[in-house]
Coordinates of C-alpha atoms and ligand atoms in Angstrom, one line a residue:
X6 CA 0.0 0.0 0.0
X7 CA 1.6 3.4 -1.4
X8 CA 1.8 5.6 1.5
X9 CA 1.6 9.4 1.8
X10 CA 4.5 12.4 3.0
X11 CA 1.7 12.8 6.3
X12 CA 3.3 15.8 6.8
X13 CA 1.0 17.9 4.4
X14 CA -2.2 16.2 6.4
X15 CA -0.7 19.0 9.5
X16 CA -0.8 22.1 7.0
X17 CA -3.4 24.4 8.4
X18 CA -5.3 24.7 4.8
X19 CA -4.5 28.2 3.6
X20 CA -8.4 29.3 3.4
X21 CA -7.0 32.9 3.2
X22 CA -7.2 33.5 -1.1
X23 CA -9.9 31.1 -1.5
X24 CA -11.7 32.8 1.7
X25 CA -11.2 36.1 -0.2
X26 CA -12.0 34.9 -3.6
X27 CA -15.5 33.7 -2.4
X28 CA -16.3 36.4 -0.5
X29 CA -15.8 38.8 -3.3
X30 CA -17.2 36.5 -6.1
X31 CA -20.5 36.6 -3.3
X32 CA -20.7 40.1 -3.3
X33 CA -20.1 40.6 -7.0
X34 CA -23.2 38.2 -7.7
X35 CA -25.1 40.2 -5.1
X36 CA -24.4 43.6 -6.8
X37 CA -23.5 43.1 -10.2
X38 CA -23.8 47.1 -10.9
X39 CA -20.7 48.1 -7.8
X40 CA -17.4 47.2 -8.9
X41 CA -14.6 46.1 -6.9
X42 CA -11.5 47.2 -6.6
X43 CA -8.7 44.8 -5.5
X44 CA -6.1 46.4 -3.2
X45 CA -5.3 43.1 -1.6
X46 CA -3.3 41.2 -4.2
X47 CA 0.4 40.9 -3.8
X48 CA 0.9 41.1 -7.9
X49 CA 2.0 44.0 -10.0
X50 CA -0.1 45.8 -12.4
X51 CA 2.2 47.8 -14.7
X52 CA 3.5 46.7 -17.8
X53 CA 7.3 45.4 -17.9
X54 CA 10.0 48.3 -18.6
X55 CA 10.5 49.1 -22.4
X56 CA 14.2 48.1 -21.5
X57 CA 13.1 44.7 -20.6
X58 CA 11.0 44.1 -23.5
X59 CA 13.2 44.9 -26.5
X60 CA 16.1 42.6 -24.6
X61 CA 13.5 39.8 -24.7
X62 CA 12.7 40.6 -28.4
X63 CA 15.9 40.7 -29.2
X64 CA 16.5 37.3 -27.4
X65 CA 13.6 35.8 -29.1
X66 CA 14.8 36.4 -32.4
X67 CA 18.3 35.1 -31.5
X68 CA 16.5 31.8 -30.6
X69 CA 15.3 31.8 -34.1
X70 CA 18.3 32.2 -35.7
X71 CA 20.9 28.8 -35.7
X72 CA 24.0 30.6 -35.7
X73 CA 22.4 32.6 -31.9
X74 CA 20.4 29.5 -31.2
X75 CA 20.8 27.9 -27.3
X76 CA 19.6 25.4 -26.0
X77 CA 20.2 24.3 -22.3
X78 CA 22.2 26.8 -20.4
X79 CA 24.2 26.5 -17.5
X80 CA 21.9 25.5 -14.5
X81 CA 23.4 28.9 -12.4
X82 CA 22.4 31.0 -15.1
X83 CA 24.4 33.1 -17.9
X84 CA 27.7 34.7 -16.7
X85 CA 26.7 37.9 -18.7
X86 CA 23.6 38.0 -15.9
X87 CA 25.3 36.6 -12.7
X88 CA 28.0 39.5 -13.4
X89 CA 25.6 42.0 -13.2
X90 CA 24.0 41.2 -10.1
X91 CA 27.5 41.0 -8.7
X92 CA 28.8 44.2 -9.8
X93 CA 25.4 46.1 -9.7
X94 CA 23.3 44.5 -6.8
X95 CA 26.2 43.9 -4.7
X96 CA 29.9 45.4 -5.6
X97 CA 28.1 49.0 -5.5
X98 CA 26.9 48.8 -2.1
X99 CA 30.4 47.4 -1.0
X100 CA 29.4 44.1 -0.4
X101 CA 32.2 41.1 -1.3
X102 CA 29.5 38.5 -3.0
X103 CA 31.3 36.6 -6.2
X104 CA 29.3 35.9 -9.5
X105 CA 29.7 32.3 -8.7
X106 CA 28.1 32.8 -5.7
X107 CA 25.0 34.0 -7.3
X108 CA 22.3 31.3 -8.2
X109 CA 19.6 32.5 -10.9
X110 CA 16.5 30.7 -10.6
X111 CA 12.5 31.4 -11.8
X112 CA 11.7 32.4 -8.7
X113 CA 11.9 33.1 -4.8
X114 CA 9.0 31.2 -4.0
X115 CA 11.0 28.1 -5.1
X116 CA 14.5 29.3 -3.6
X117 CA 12.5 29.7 0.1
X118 CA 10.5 27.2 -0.6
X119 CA 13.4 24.7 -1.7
X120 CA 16.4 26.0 0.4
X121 CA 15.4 24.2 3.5
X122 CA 16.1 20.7 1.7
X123 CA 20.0 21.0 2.3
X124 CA 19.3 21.4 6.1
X125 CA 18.8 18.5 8.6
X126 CA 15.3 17.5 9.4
X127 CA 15.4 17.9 13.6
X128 CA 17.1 21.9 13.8
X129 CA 15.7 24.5 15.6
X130 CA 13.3 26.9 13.3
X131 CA 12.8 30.5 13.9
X132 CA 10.1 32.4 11.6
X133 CA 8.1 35.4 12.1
X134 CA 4.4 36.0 12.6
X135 CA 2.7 37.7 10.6
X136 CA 4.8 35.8 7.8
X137 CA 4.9 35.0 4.2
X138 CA 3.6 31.8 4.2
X139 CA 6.1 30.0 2.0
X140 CA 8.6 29.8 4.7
X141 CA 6.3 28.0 7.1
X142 CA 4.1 25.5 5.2
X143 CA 8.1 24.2 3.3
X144 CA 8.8 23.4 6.7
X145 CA 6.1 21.5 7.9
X146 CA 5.6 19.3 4.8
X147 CA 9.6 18.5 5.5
X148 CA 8.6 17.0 8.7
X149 CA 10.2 19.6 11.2
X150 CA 7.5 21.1 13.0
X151 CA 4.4 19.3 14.9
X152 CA 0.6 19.7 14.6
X153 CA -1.0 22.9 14.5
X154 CA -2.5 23.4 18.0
X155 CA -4.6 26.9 17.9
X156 CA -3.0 28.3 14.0
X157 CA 0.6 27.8 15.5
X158 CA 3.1 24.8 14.7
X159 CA 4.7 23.1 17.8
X160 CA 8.4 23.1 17.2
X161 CA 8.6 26.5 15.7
X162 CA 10.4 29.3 18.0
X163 CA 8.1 32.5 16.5
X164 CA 9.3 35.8 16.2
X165 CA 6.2 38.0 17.1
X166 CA 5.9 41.2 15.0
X167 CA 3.5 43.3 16.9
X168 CA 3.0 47.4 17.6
X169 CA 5.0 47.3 20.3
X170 CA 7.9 46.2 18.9
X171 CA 7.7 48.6 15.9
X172 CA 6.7 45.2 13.6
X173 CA 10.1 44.2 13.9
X174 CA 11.3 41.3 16.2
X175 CA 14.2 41.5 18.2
X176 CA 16.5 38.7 18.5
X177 CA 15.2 36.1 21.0
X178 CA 16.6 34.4 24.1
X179 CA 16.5 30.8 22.9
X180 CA 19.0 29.6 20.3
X181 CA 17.5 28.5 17.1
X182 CA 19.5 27.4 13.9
X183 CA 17.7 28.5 10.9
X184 CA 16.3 32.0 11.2
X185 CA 14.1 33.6 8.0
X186 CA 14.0 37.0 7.9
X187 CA 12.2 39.4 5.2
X188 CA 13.0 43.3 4.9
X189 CA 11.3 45.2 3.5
X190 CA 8.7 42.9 5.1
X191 CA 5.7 41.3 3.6
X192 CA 2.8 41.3 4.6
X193 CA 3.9 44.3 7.4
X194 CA 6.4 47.0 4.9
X195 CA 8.2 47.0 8.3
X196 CA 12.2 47.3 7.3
X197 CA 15.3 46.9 9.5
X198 CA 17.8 49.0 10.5
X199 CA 21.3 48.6 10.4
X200 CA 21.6 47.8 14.2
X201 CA 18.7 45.7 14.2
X202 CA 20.1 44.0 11.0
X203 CA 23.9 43.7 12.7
X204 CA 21.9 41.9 15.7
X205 CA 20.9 39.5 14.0
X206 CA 24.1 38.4 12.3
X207 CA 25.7 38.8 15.8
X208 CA 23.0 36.0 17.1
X209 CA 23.5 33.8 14.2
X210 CA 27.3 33.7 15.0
X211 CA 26.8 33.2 18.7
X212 CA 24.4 30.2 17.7
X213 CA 26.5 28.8 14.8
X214 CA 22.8 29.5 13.1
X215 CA 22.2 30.1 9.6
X216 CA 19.8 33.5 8.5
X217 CA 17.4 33.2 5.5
X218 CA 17.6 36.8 4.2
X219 CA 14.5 37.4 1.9
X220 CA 14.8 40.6 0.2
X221 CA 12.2 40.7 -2.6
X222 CA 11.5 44.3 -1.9
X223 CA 14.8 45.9 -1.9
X224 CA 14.0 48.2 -4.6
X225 CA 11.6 49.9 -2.5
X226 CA 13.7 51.5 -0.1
X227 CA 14.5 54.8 -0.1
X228 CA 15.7 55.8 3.2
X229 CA 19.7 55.9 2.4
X230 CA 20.1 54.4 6.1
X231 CA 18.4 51.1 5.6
X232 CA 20.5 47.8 4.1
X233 CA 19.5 46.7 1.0
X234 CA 21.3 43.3 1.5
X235 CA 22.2 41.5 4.5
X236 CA 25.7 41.5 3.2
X237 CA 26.2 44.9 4.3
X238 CA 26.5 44.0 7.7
X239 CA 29.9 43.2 8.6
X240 CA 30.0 38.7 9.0
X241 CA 27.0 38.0 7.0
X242 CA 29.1 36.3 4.6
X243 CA 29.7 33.4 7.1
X244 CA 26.0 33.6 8.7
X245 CA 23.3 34.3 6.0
X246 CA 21.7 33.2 2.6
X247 CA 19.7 36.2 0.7
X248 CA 16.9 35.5 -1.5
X249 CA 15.9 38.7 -4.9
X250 CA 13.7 38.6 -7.3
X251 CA 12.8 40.5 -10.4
X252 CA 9.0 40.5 -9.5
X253 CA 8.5 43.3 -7.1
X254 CA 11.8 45.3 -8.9
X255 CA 10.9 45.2 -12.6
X256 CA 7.6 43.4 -13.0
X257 CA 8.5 40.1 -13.6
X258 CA 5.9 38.4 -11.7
X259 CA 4.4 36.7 -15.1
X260 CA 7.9 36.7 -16.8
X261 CA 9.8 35.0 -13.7
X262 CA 13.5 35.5 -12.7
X263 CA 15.1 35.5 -9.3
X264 CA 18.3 34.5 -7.4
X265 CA 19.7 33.4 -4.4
X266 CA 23.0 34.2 -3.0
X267 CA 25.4 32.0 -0.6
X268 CA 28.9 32.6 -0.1
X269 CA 31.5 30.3 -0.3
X270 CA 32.5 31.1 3.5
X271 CA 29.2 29.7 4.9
X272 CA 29.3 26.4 7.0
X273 CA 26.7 23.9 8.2
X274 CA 27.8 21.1 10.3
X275 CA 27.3 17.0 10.1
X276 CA 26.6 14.9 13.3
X277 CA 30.0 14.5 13.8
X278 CA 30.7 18.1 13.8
X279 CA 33.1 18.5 10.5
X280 CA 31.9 21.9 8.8
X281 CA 30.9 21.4 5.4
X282 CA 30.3 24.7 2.8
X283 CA 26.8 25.2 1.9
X284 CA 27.7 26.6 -1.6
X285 CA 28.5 23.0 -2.7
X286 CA 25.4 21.7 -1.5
X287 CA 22.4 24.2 -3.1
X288 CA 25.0 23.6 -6.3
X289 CA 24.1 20.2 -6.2
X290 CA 20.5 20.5 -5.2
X291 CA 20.0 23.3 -7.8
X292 CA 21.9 21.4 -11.0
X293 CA 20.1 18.4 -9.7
X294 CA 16.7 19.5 -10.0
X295 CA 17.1 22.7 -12.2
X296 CA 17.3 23.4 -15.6
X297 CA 18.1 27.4 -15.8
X298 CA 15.9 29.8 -16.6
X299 CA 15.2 30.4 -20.0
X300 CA 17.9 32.9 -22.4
X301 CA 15.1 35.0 -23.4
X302 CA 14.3 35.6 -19.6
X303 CA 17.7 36.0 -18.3
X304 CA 18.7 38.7 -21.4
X305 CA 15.2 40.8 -20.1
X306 CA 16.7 40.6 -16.6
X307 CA 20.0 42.3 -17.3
X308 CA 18.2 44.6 -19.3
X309 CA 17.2 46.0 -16.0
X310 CA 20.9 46.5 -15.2
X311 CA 21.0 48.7 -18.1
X312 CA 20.7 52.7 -17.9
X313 CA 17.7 52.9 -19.5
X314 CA 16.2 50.0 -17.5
X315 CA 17.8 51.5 -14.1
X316 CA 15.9 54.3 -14.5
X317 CA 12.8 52.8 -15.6
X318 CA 12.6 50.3 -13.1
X319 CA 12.8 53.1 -10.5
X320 CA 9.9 55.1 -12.3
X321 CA 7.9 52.1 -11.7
X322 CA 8.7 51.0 -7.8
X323 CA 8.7 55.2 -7.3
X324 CA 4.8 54.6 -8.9
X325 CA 3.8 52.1 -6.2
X326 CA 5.5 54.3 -3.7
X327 CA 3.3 56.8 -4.7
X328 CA 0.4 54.7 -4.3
X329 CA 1.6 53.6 -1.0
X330 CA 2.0 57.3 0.5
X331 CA -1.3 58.1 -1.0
X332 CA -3.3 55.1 1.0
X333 CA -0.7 55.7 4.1
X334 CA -1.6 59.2 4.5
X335 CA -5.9 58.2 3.7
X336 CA -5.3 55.3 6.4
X337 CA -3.8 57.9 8.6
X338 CA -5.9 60.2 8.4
X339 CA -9.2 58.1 9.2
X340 CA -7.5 57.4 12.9
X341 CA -5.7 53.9 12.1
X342 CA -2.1 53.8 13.1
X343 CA -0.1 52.1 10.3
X344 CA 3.6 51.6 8.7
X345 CA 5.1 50.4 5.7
X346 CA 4.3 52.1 2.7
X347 CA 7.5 54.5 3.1
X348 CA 10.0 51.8 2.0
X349 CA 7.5 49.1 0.7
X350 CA 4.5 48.6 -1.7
X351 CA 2.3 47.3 1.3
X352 CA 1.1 49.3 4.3
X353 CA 0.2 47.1 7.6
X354 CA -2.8 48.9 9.2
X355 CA -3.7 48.5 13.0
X356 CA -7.7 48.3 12.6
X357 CA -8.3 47.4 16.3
X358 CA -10.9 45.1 15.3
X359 CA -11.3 41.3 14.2
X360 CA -9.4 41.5 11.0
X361 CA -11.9 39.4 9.0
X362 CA -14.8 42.0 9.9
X363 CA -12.7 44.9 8.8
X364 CA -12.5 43.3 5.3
X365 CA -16.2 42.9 5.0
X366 CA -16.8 46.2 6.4
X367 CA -14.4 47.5 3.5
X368 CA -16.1 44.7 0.8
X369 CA -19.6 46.0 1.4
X370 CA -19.3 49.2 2.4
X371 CA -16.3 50.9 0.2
X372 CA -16.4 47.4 -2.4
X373 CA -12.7 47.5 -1.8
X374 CA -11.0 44.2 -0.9
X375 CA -7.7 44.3 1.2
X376 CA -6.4 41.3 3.1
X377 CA -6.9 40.1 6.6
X378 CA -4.2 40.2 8.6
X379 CA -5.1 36.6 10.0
X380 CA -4.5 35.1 7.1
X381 CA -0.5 35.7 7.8
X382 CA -0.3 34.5 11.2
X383 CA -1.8 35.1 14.9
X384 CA -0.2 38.3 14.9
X385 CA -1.8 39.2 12.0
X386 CA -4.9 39.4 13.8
X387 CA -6.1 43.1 14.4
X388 CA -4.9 44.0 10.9
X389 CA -4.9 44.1 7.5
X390 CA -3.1 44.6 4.5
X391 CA -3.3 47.2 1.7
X392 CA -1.3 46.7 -1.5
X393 CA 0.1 50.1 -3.6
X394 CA 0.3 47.8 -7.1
X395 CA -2.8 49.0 -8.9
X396 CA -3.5 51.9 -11.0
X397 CA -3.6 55.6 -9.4
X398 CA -7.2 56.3 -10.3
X399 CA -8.2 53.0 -8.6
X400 CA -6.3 53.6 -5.4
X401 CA -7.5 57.1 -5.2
X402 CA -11.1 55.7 -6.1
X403 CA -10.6 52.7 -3.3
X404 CA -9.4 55.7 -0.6
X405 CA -12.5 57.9 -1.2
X406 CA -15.0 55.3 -1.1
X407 CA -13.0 54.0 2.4
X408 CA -13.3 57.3 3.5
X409 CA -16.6 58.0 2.9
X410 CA -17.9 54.6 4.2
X411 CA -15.6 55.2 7.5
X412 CA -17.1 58.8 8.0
Ligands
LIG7 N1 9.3 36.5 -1.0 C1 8.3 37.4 -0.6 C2 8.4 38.0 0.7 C3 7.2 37.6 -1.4 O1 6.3 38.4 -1.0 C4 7.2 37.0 -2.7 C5 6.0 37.2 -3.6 O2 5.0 37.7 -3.3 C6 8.2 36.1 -3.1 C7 9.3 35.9 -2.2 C8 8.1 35.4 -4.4 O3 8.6 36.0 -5.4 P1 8.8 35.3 -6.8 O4 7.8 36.0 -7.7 O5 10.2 35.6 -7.3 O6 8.6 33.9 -6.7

């Protein structure tokens, strides 16, 4: 009898999408004539930069051509990309991180989602709340967390995110050896400082632990004092792994491209205690079970490197941030004490009220849909999440019709 990884029978089934998506598909059917607006969606609405398009029309037609033809590339990615993110992503903010150290993949779902295979099954975890889910529910179907007793996993140390610690946990008492972290943060727009950032490192040396570094919304930042990397904090290279994307930075949510960085100094152990260099091991577990991203891709993504894509990938996150500041300042305004926003496309918003009710309040009285801070954890609860990607003229609709339904 063909048995079953039991581990996904203790995943709390993620109701929170499917929750949302029925409760707005309801109220559509009920009033066919109001229509929604959708400020709860983590995706982007823009086009992608014109920089990024002719590169992947360009690439297209090499791939029609025999004499530019390719067929499978190296599993890493191109050199002509990985060099970029080196020199621009990293060299320029004086961080020391190689080209060979850079992994390109389709995606920072996968890269969290998959990095946890080259760890041991019975370490210590350490994960935020409210969290992006991914980091979590990879864990439990690997076996290294209990049931769910009351929406929280036994065996997970987590790091509460709450108002009175500004949204941004410090480092705990109790040793853990795999610590994920996200700044700017999703689902809060909380980010770290340097201090907070270079305690962190410190506690992952002091543990021999290893930090997950999930930066997906660098780009937002535009307060010259925060990190950008976890690099930038002086020991990182021995202590942390850092997951960026192309999704949040240039639009690449439908197009796909993102990579993962770890250092050639970074050790794990074996049970016998001989340090081993993680570098060699996501190698093997990324040639094993990855084929590269496709040319056509990869060429669009160092378009972004570009001039003409610099810029125009600015114009577009310094569009969201503009939405952001617009629903910040509405939020603010109505009496609801919020962050994010300022160096993030989401703003975290303290409702004081079951989150869940807040949404339907918004649904049927402003037909706006945000997302219930619930759904991201037990210290989600009491909030909820607005997203800047949409259009201007439906974020300034969505705010006029919240503030006249709050009134
Ligand atoms: N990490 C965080 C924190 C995210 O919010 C997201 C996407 O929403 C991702 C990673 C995934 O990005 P990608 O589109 O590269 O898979």
């Amino acid at each position: 009898m063909i048995r079953i990884n039991e581990n996904y029978l203790k995943l709390k089934a993620s109701y929170l999408f499917a929750d949302i998506a029925r409760r707005v598909t309801a109220y559509t059917a009920a009033h066919p004539d109001q229509p929604v607006i959708r400020l709860g969606i983590g995706d982007v609405t823009e086009p992608l930069p014109p920089a990024c398009v002719e590169a992947l029309h360009a690439a297209t037609d090499e791939m029609a051509r025999r004499a530019t033809f390719k067929g499978y590339g190296p599993e890493q990615g191109y050199a002509f990309l990985r060099d970029l993110v080196a020199q621009h992503d990293y060299a320029a903010r004086g961080c020391q991180i190689e080209a060979d150290e850079i992994f390109i993949s389709d995606g920072s779902k996968c890269d969290c989602g998959n990095i946890q295979e080259i760890f041991a099954t019975d370490l210590r975890l350490a994960i935020p709340d409210p969290v992006y889910p991914v980091y979590v529910d990879t864990n439990v179907m690997a076996g290294r967390t209990g049931p769910n007793v009351d929406g929280r996993y036994e065996g997970i140390l987590y790091l509460d995110s709450t108002a009175a610690n500004g949204y941004v946990p410090a480092v705990p008492a109790a040793p853990a050896d795999l610590v994920y972290l996200c700044f700017p943060n999703n689902p809060t727009g909380a980010v770290a400082t340097r201090a907070q950032l270079e305690a962190w490192v410190d506690y992952a040396k002091r543990n021999k632990a290893i930090l997950l570094f999930d930066s997906a919304y660098e780009a937002y930042i535009r307060n010259p004092a925060i990190p950008h990397s976890i690099y930038e904090i002086e020991g990182a290279r021995e202590v942390a792994i850092e997951f960026r994307s192309f999704s949040k930075t240039a639009g690449f949510t439908g197009t796909r491209c993102a990579y993962t960085v770890v250092p050639k100094t970074l050790m794990a152990y074996d049970a016998a205690g001989q340090a081993h260099p993680l570098h060699a091991l996501w190698n093997r577990r990324h040639t094993t079970k990855f084929n590269g991203v496709s040319y056509p891709i990869q060429k669009a993504a160092a378009a972004v490197y570009s001039p003409a894509g610099q810029s125009q990938t600015k114009a577009l996150t310094d569009f969201y941030l503009a939405n952001a500041a617009l629903i910040r300042a509405a939020m603010g305004k109505l009496g609801f004490p919020c962050v994010g926003g300022d160096n993030a496309p989401y703003i975290w918003i303290n409702v004081g009220r079951d989150s869940w009710e807040f949404f339907d309040l918004l649904l049927e009285k402003a037909q706006v849909v945000c997302t219930p801070g619930a759904g991201f954890g037990k210290c989600g609860e009491g909030h909820v999440r607005i997203s800047a990607f949409n259009s201007r003229e439906n974020v300034q609709q969505a705010l006029e019709r919240i503030a006249a339904a709050l009134r």
